[in-house]
Coordinates of C-alpha atoms and ligand atoms in Angstrom, one line a residue:
Chain A
M128 CA -0.2 -0.1 -0.2
S129 CA 2.4 2.5 1.1
L130 CA 4.7 3.9 3.6
V131 CA 3.1 4.8 6.6
Y132 CA 5.8 5.3 9.4
A133 CA 9.8 6.1 9.5
G134 CA 11.9 7.0 12.1
V135 CA 14.9 6.3 13.4
C136 CA 16.1 4.9 17.5
S137 CA 19.8 4.3 19.0
H138 CA 20.6 0.6 18.8
A139 CA 23.6 0.3 20.8
P140 CA 24.5 -3.3 23.1
G141 CA 24.3 -0.8 26.4
I142 CA 21.0 -0.2 26.0
T143 CA 20.2 -3.8 26.8
G144 CA 23.3 -5.5 28.1
R145 CA 24.1 -1.9 30.9
A146 CA 20.9 -1.3 32.4
D147 CA 21.7 -1.3 35.5
Q148 CA 24.3 1.3 35.2
A149 CA 22.3 3.6 34.0
D150 CA 20.8 6.6 35.7
P151 CA 17.6 5.2 36.3
D152 CA 15.7 8.7 35.4
V153 CA 17.3 9.6 31.9
R154 CA 16.8 5.5 30.9
D155 CA 13.3 5.6 31.4
R156 CA 12.1 8.7 30.0
F157 CA 14.5 7.3 27.5
Y158 CA 12.7 4.1 27.4
A159 CA 9.1 5.3 26.7
S160 CA 10.2 7.3 24.1
F161 CA 10.9 3.6 22.8
H162 CA 7.3 2.2 23.7
Q163 CA 5.9 5.5 22.2
M164 CA 7.9 5.2 19.0
R165 CA 6.2 1.0 19.2
A166 CA 2.9 2.8 19.8
D167 CA 3.7 4.4 17.4
I168 CA 4.3 1.7 14.5
E169 CA 1.1 -0.4 15.8
A170 CA -1.1 2.8 15.4
S171 CA 0.3 3.1 11.8
G172 CA -0.8 0.6 11.4
A173 CA 2.3 -1.4 9.9
E174 CA 2.8 -4.8 8.8
A175 CA 6.1 -5.4 7.9
I176 CA 9.2 -2.7 9.2
I177 CA 12.3 -1.8 7.3
V178 CA 14.9 -2.3 10.4
I179 CA 17.6 -0.2 8.2
A180 CA 21.0 -1.1 10.1
A181 CA 24.2 -0.6 10.1
E182 CA 25.8 -4.1 11.4
H183 CA 29.2 -4.9 12.5
F184 CA 30.9 -7.7 10.5
A185 CA 27.6 -9.7 12.6
N186 CA 27.2 -11.3 8.9
F187 CA 29.2 -9.3 6.7
F188 CA 32.7 -9.1 6.7
M189 CA 35.6 -7.9 4.6
N190 CA 35.9 -10.6 2.2
N191 CA 32.4 -9.8 0.2
M192 CA 31.5 -6.3 1.4
P193 CA 27.7 -5.2 0.2
S194 CA 27.3 -1.6 0.2
F195 CA 23.8 -2.5 0.5
A196 CA 22.1 -6.0 1.4
I197 CA 18.0 -7.0 1.9
G198 CA 16.8 -10.2 3.4
M199 CA 15.7 -12.0 2.2
A200 CA 13.9 -15.0 4.3
D201 CA 11.3 -16.5 6.2
S202 CA 12.7 -15.8 9.5
Y203 CA 15.8 -14.1 11.7
P204 CA 17.5 -15.9 14.1
G205 CA 19.1 -13.5 17.2
P206 CA 20.6 -11.8 19.3
I207 CA 24.0 -13.1 17.5
E208 CA 26.1 -11.8 20.8
D209 CA 26.0 -14.0 24.4
S210 CA 22.2 -12.7 25.5
T211 CA 23.6 -12.3 28.9
W212 CA 26.2 -9.8 28.3
L213 CA 22.9 -7.8 26.0
G214 CA 20.2 -8.8 27.7
I215 CA 18.5 -9.8 25.3
D216 CA 17.0 -14.0 25.4
K217 CA 17.6 -15.4 21.9
F218 CA 15.0 -15.3 19.6
T219 CA 13.2 -16.4 16.4
A220 CA 12.3 -12.7 14.1
P221 CA 9.2 -13.5 11.9
G222 CA 10.7 -12.6 7.9
D223 CA 8.3 -12.5 4.8
R224 CA 10.7 -13.9 1.6
G225 CA 8.3 -13.0 -0.6
L226 CA 8.0 -9.6 0.6
S227 CA 11.2 -9.2 0.6
E228 CA 11.4 -10.5 -2.6
R229 CA 9.0 -8.0 -4.3
M230 CA 11.1 -5.2 -2.6
I231 CA 14.5 -6.0 -3.3
T232 CA 13.1 -6.3 -7.1
E233 CA 11.9 -2.8 -7.2
V234 CA 14.8 -1.0 -4.9
S235 CA 17.9 -3.5 -8.0
Q236 CA 15.8 -0.8 -10.7
T237 CA 18.2 1.6 -9.4
V238 CA 20.7 0.4 -6.5
D239 CA 23.0 -2.5 -6.9
V240 CA 21.7 -4.0 -4.0
S241 CA 22.7 -7.5 -2.3
Y242 CA 19.8 -10.8 -0.9
A243 CA 20.6 -12.6 1.6
E244 CA 18.8 -15.7 2.6
E245 CA 21.2 -16.2 6.1
W246 CA 20.6 -13.4 8.4
K247 CA 22.1 -13.6 12.4
F248 CA 20.9 -9.9 13.7
D249 CA 23.2 -8.2 15.9
H250 CA 22.5 -5.9 18.4
G251 CA 22.1 -2.8 15.5
I252 CA 18.7 -4.8 15.1
A253 CA 17.6 -6.6 18.1
V254 CA 18.4 -3.2 20.8
P255 CA 15.4 -1.7 18.8
L256 CA 13.8 -5.3 18.5
H257 CA 13.4 -5.6 22.1
F258 CA 11.4 -2.4 22.2
L259 CA 9.4 -2.5 19.1
T260 CA 8.4 -5.3 18.8
P261 CA 8.7 -7.4 21.6
K262 CA 7.4 -10.1 21.3
F263 CA 9.3 -10.7 18.0
D264 CA 5.6 -10.7 16.1
T265 CA 5.4 -8.3 13.7
T266 CA 7.3 -8.6 10.2
I267 CA 11.1 -7.6 9.9
I268 CA 13.4 -6.8 6.4
P269 CA 16.5 -6.5 7.9
V270 CA 19.0 -4.4 5.6
N271 CA 22.5 -3.2 6.3
I272 CA 24.2 -0.7 4.8
N273 CA 28.0 -0.4 5.2
C274 CA 29.1 1.6 8.3
Q275 CA 31.9 -0.9 9.6
G276 CA 35.2 0.8 8.0
P277 CA 36.6 2.4 4.4
P278 CA 35.3 2.2 1.7
L279 CA 32.6 3.3 2.7
T280 CA 29.1 3.4 1.2
P281 CA 28.9 7.6 -0.2
L282 CA 26.4 9.4 1.8
H283 CA 24.5 9.8 -1.5
R284 CA 24.7 6.5 -2.4
A285 CA 22.2 5.7 0.9
W286 CA 20.3 9.0 0.1
A287 CA 19.1 7.4 -3.4
F288 CA 19.0 3.2 -1.9
G289 CA 15.9 5.9 0.8
E290 CA 14.4 7.2 -3.2
A291 CA 14.5 3.5 -4.0
L292 CA 13.2 1.9 -0.6
R293 CA 10.8 3.9 -0.8
R294 CA 8.8 3.3 -4.3
A295 CA 9.9 -0.5 -3.2
A296 CA 6.8 0.0 -0.6
D297 CA 5.5 2.6 -2.1
S298 CA 4.5 -0.7 -4.9
V299 CA 3.6 -3.5 -2.9
P300 CA 0.0 -3.7 -0.8
E301 CA 1.5 -4.5 2.6
K302 CA 1.7 -1.4 5.0
I303 CA 5.0 -1.1 5.4
A304 CA 7.3 1.4 8.2
I305 CA 11.2 1.8 7.9
V306 CA 13.5 1.9 11.2
G307 CA 17.0 3.9 10.6
T308 CA 18.4 2.5 13.3
G309 CA 22.9 3.9 15.9
G310 CA 24.3 6.3 16.5
I311 CA 25.0 10.0 15.8
S312 CA 28.1 11.1 17.5
H313 CA 30.1 8.2 19.4
W314 CA 33.2 5.8 20.1
P315 CA 31.6 2.7 20.6
A316 CA 34.1 -0.2 20.8
T317 CA 37.4 1.7 22.2
P318 CA 39.2 3.6 25.2
D319 CA 36.7 6.5 24.9
S320 CA 33.1 4.8 24.5
G321 CA 31.0 7.3 25.9
K322 CA 31.6 10.4 25.1
V323 CA 29.4 12.4 22.3
N324 CA 30.4 15.1 20.8
E325 CA 26.3 17.2 21.3
A326 CA 26.7 19.7 19.5
W327 CA 27.4 18.0 16.2
D328 CA 24.4 15.9 17.2
R329 CA 22.1 18.4 16.8
D330 CA 23.3 20.1 14.7
F331 CA 22.6 16.5 12.7
L332 CA 19.8 16.0 13.9
D333 CA 18.0 19.7 12.2
R334 CA 19.7 19.3 8.7
W335 CA 17.6 15.5 9.2
C336 CA 14.1 17.0 11.1
R337 CA 14.6 20.1 8.1
N338 CA 15.3 16.7 5.2
D339 CA 17.1 19.1 3.9
K340 CA 19.6 16.7 1.7
D341 CA 22.4 19.3 0.5
A342 CA 23.1 20.1 3.9
L343 CA 22.6 16.2 4.7
L344 CA 24.7 15.4 1.8
S345 CA 27.2 18.0 2.4
Y346 CA 29.2 15.2 5.1
N347 CA 32.8 14.3 4.4
D348 CA 34.2 11.4 5.9
A349 CA 37.4 12.8 7.6
E350 CA 35.1 15.4 9.1
V351 CA 32.4 12.7 10.7
Y352 CA 35.7 10.4 11.8
K353 CA 36.5 13.6 13.4
D354 CA 33.9 15.4 15.2
A355 CA 32.1 12.4 15.5
G356 CA 33.8 9.5 15.4
Q357 CA 34.0 6.0 13.9
G358 CA 30.4 5.1 15.2
G359 CA 29.7 8.9 13.4
F360 CA 30.0 6.7 10.2
E361 CA 26.2 5.3 11.1
I362 CA 24.3 8.7 9.8
R363 CA 23.9 6.3 6.2
T364 CA 20.5 5.2 8.2
F365 CA 19.3 8.4 9.3
I366 CA 19.4 10.1 5.7
T367 CA 18.6 6.7 4.3
V368 CA 14.6 7.1 5.6
A369 CA 15.5 10.6 5.4
A370 CA 15.4 9.9 2.0
A371 CA 12.3 7.1 1.9
A372 CA 10.1 10.0 3.8
G373 CA 10.3 11.8 0.8
G374 CA 10.2 15.6 2.0
A375 CA 8.5 15.8 5.0
T376 CA 9.9 16.8 7.8
G377 CA 10.7 15.5 11.6
V378 CA 10.8 15.1 15.3
V379 CA 13.4 14.6 18.3
H380 CA 11.4 12.9 20.8
F381 CA 14.5 11.6 22.4
C382 CA 17.6 13.1 22.5
E383 CA 19.8 12.9 25.8
P384 CA 23.3 11.2 26.5
I385 CA 24.0 8.2 28.7
P386 CA 27.5 8.1 28.8
I387 CA 27.6 4.0 30.4
F388 CA 25.6 3.4 27.1
A389 CA 28.1 4.7 24.6
V390 CA 26.0 7.8 23.1
S391 CA 23.1 10.3 22.7
C392 CA 20.1 8.7 23.4
T393 CA 17.8 9.0 20.1
V394 CA 14.0 8.8 19.2
A395 CA 13.2 10.8 15.8
S396 CA 10.4 10.4 14.1
Y397 CA 8.9 11.9 10.3
D398 CA 5.4 13.2 9.8
L399 CA 4.6 11.4 7.0
A400 CA 0.7 12.0 6.7
A401 CA 1.5 15.8 7.1
Q402 CA 3.2 15.7 3.5
Chain B
M243 CA 47.3 -9.6 5.3
S244 CA 47.8 -10.9 9.3
L245 CA 45.7 -8.5 10.3
Y246 CA 42.2 -9.2 8.3
F247 CA 43.1 -13.1 9.3
V248 CA 43.5 -12.1 12.7
Q249 CA 39.7 -10.5 12.3
K250 CA 38.5 -13.3 10.0
F251 CA 39.1 -15.3 12.8
L252 CA 37.0 -13.1 15.3
F253 CA 34.8 -13.0 12.3
E254 CA 33.9 -16.2 12.3
L255 CA 34.4 -17.1 16.5
N256 CA 31.4 -15.1 16.6
R257 CA 28.9 -16.5 14.9
D258 CA 29.4 -19.9 15.1
E259 CA 29.0 -22.0 18.3
G260 CA 30.7 -25.7 17.8
L261 CA 34.1 -23.2 17.0
Q262 CA 33.5 -21.5 20.0
E263 CA 33.8 -24.4 22.3
R264 CA 36.0 -26.0 20.4
Y265 CA 38.4 -22.9 20.5
H266 CA 37.2 -23.1 24.3
A267 CA 38.7 -26.5 24.1
D268 CA 41.5 -26.6 22.2
R269 CA 42.9 -22.3 21.2
E270 CA 46.0 -23.4 19.4
A271 CA 44.0 -26.2 17.7
V272 CA 41.1 -23.8 16.2
L273 CA 44.2 -20.5 15.7
A274 CA 46.3 -23.3 13.0
R275 CA 44.3 -22.9 10.3
Y276 CA 44.8 -19.2 10.6
D277 CA 47.8 -17.0 8.7
L278 CA 48.6 -15.7 11.7
T279 CA 52.4 -14.1 13.0
E280 CA 53.7 -15.7 16.1
E281 CA 52.8 -12.6 18.3
E282 CA 48.8 -12.8 16.4
Q283 CA 48.6 -15.9 17.1
A284 CA 49.6 -15.1 20.8
A285 CA 47.2 -12.5 21.3
L286 CA 44.3 -14.6 20.5
V287 CA 45.6 -17.0 23.2
A288 CA 45.8 -15.2 26.0
P289 CA 43.9 -13.4 25.0
D290 CA 45.1 -9.8 25.2
I291 CA 42.9 -7.8 24.1
G292 CA 45.0 -4.7 24.3
L293 CA 47.0 -5.5 21.9
L294 CA 44.2 -7.0 19.9
F295 CA 43.4 -3.2 19.7
H296 CA 46.9 -2.1 19.4
L297 CA 47.0 -4.2 16.3
G298 CA 44.5 -2.0 14.7
V299 CA 41.7 -5.3 15.2
N300 CA 38.4 -3.1 14.3
G301 CA 36.0 -3.1 17.3
Q302 CA 32.8 -4.4 17.1
I303 CA 34.8 -8.2 17.7
L304 CA 37.2 -7.3 19.4
M305 CA 34.6 -6.8 21.9
H306 CA 32.6 -9.2 21.3
F307 CA 36.1 -11.5 22.0
A308 CA 35.6 -9.7 25.3
A309 CA 32.8 -11.1 26.3
L310 CA 32.8 -14.2 24.6
H311 CA 35.7 -14.6 28.0
Q312 CA 33.3 -12.7 30.6
I313 CA 35.5 -9.4 30.5
E314 CA 34.0 -6.7 32.6
W315 CA 32.9 -4.0 30.7
A316 CA 34.9 -1.1 32.7
D317 CA 37.7 -4.5 32.9
Y318 CA 37.8 -4.7 29.0
L319 CA 37.6 -1.2 28.2
Q320 CA 40.8 -0.8 31.0
R321 CA 42.7 -3.4 28.8
M322 CA 42.5 -1.3 25.8
R323 CA 43.4 1.9 27.6
D324 CA 46.2 -0.9 28.9
G325 CA 47.4 -1.7 25.6
I326 CA 47.5 1.7 24.3
A327 CA 50.4 2.7 27.2
E328 CA 52.4 -0.3 26.3
H329 CA 52.6 -1.2 22.8
G330 CA 51.5 2.5 21.2
P331 CA 49.0 3.9 19.5
V332 CA 46.4 1.9 17.2
R333 CA 48.7 0.8 14.4
E334 CA 45.5 0.7 11.7
G335 CA 41.6 1.4 11.7
V336 CA 39.2 3.3 12.3
Y337 CA 39.3 2.3 15.9
A338 CA 41.1 4.5 17.4
M339 CA 41.6 6.6 20.9
T340 CA 41.0 10.0 21.3
G341 CA 41.4 10.9 24.8
Y342 CA 38.5 11.4 26.9
E343 CA 37.4 12.4 30.9
G344 CA 35.5 8.8 30.8
V345 CA 31.9 7.5 31.4
D346 CA 31.9 8.3 34.9
V347 CA 33.7 12.4 35.0
H348 CA 30.8 12.7 32.1
T349 CA 27.9 10.6 33.6
D350 CA 28.4 12.9 36.7
A351 CA 28.7 16.4 34.8
L352 CA 25.5 15.6 33.3
G353 CA 24.3 15.9 36.2
Q354 CA 23.2 11.7 35.7
S355 CA 23.0 9.0 39.0
T356 CA 25.0 6.3 38.5
D357 CA 24.4 4.6 42.3
G358 CA 22.0 2.2 41.0
G359 CA 18.7 1.3 39.4
S360 CA 18.8 -2.0 39.1
E361 CA 15.8 -3.6 37.4
Ligands
FE2_666 FE1 26.5 1.2 15.7

């Protein structure tokens, strides 16, 4: 039918794995924002959720790294990490091979995308799903963009990919939600874990909310690395969602640094209805 | 190319519970299949998180490797710092150390507390 929801959220493993080490007040306000995102997706009537993650060498490695990959299976196991460490029990999330194939076929008209009939979810997808579909009862279409290391997927290609995903979502009879996951500025999995650049984050989210294509695509990787860390490369997932939102403007529902979670924890969405 | 195979091993270890069992049973035997230097092999057997970080292993797969060894979060961060202090800056890749006051100082500065909240 059409795209019925577009939003973004954080996916850092500490959000679930180190929940007991965070300030309970800020943590619970963040979780409440995640729960509201779940309610908004449910209210949209979405029958499937495209989750665009920047995954972390869980399924795709440097022997064969796609710029873009879309899952094409009827189910996906996760989390790939130790369950106790991540704070998420082993699960199987439902997929829909046929729906994925139809969407991949449409995306491929303009963007060369890899498909994957095997995919084990890592925290990039598992942490958001823990909040958004806690019973793992909604069809998921996993998507990955290479944000791990150079040579990275160019930002303007991430934009083109978002446009292609929108076209694909609008071409199927099912109602589709799209959720991009990742950090904005952060230095995860380094000794500087916890560091964020709040001013940079605010500026990025301002560009994202205005859905200002030129401003979003004007970053270069060297600057992002310096100002926002290697974790900042994950802005690709947010930029893809911006393109998929087709000019809609957005609202930041929550964005506050929680150092033990290693990122400014973020929930934001576009107002598709106002288009 | 050797660093590549250190990371290839960690990538495969992370995905494969059977390989994890074989690694726990006989680390050297499992690592023999990979094209590694003696230094890399020793770091993976120990495991020496600080040396692996210094060598340039991608932080995400190194984080999972530390979790596999049940290394607690603050200890894992400290081992990376110690590795840099002992061996010098990260040799390759984008997961480096740039300087940060630390989670506790940052959390205090934000007015957040860390004194509980267990669920
Ligand atoms: Fe990430």
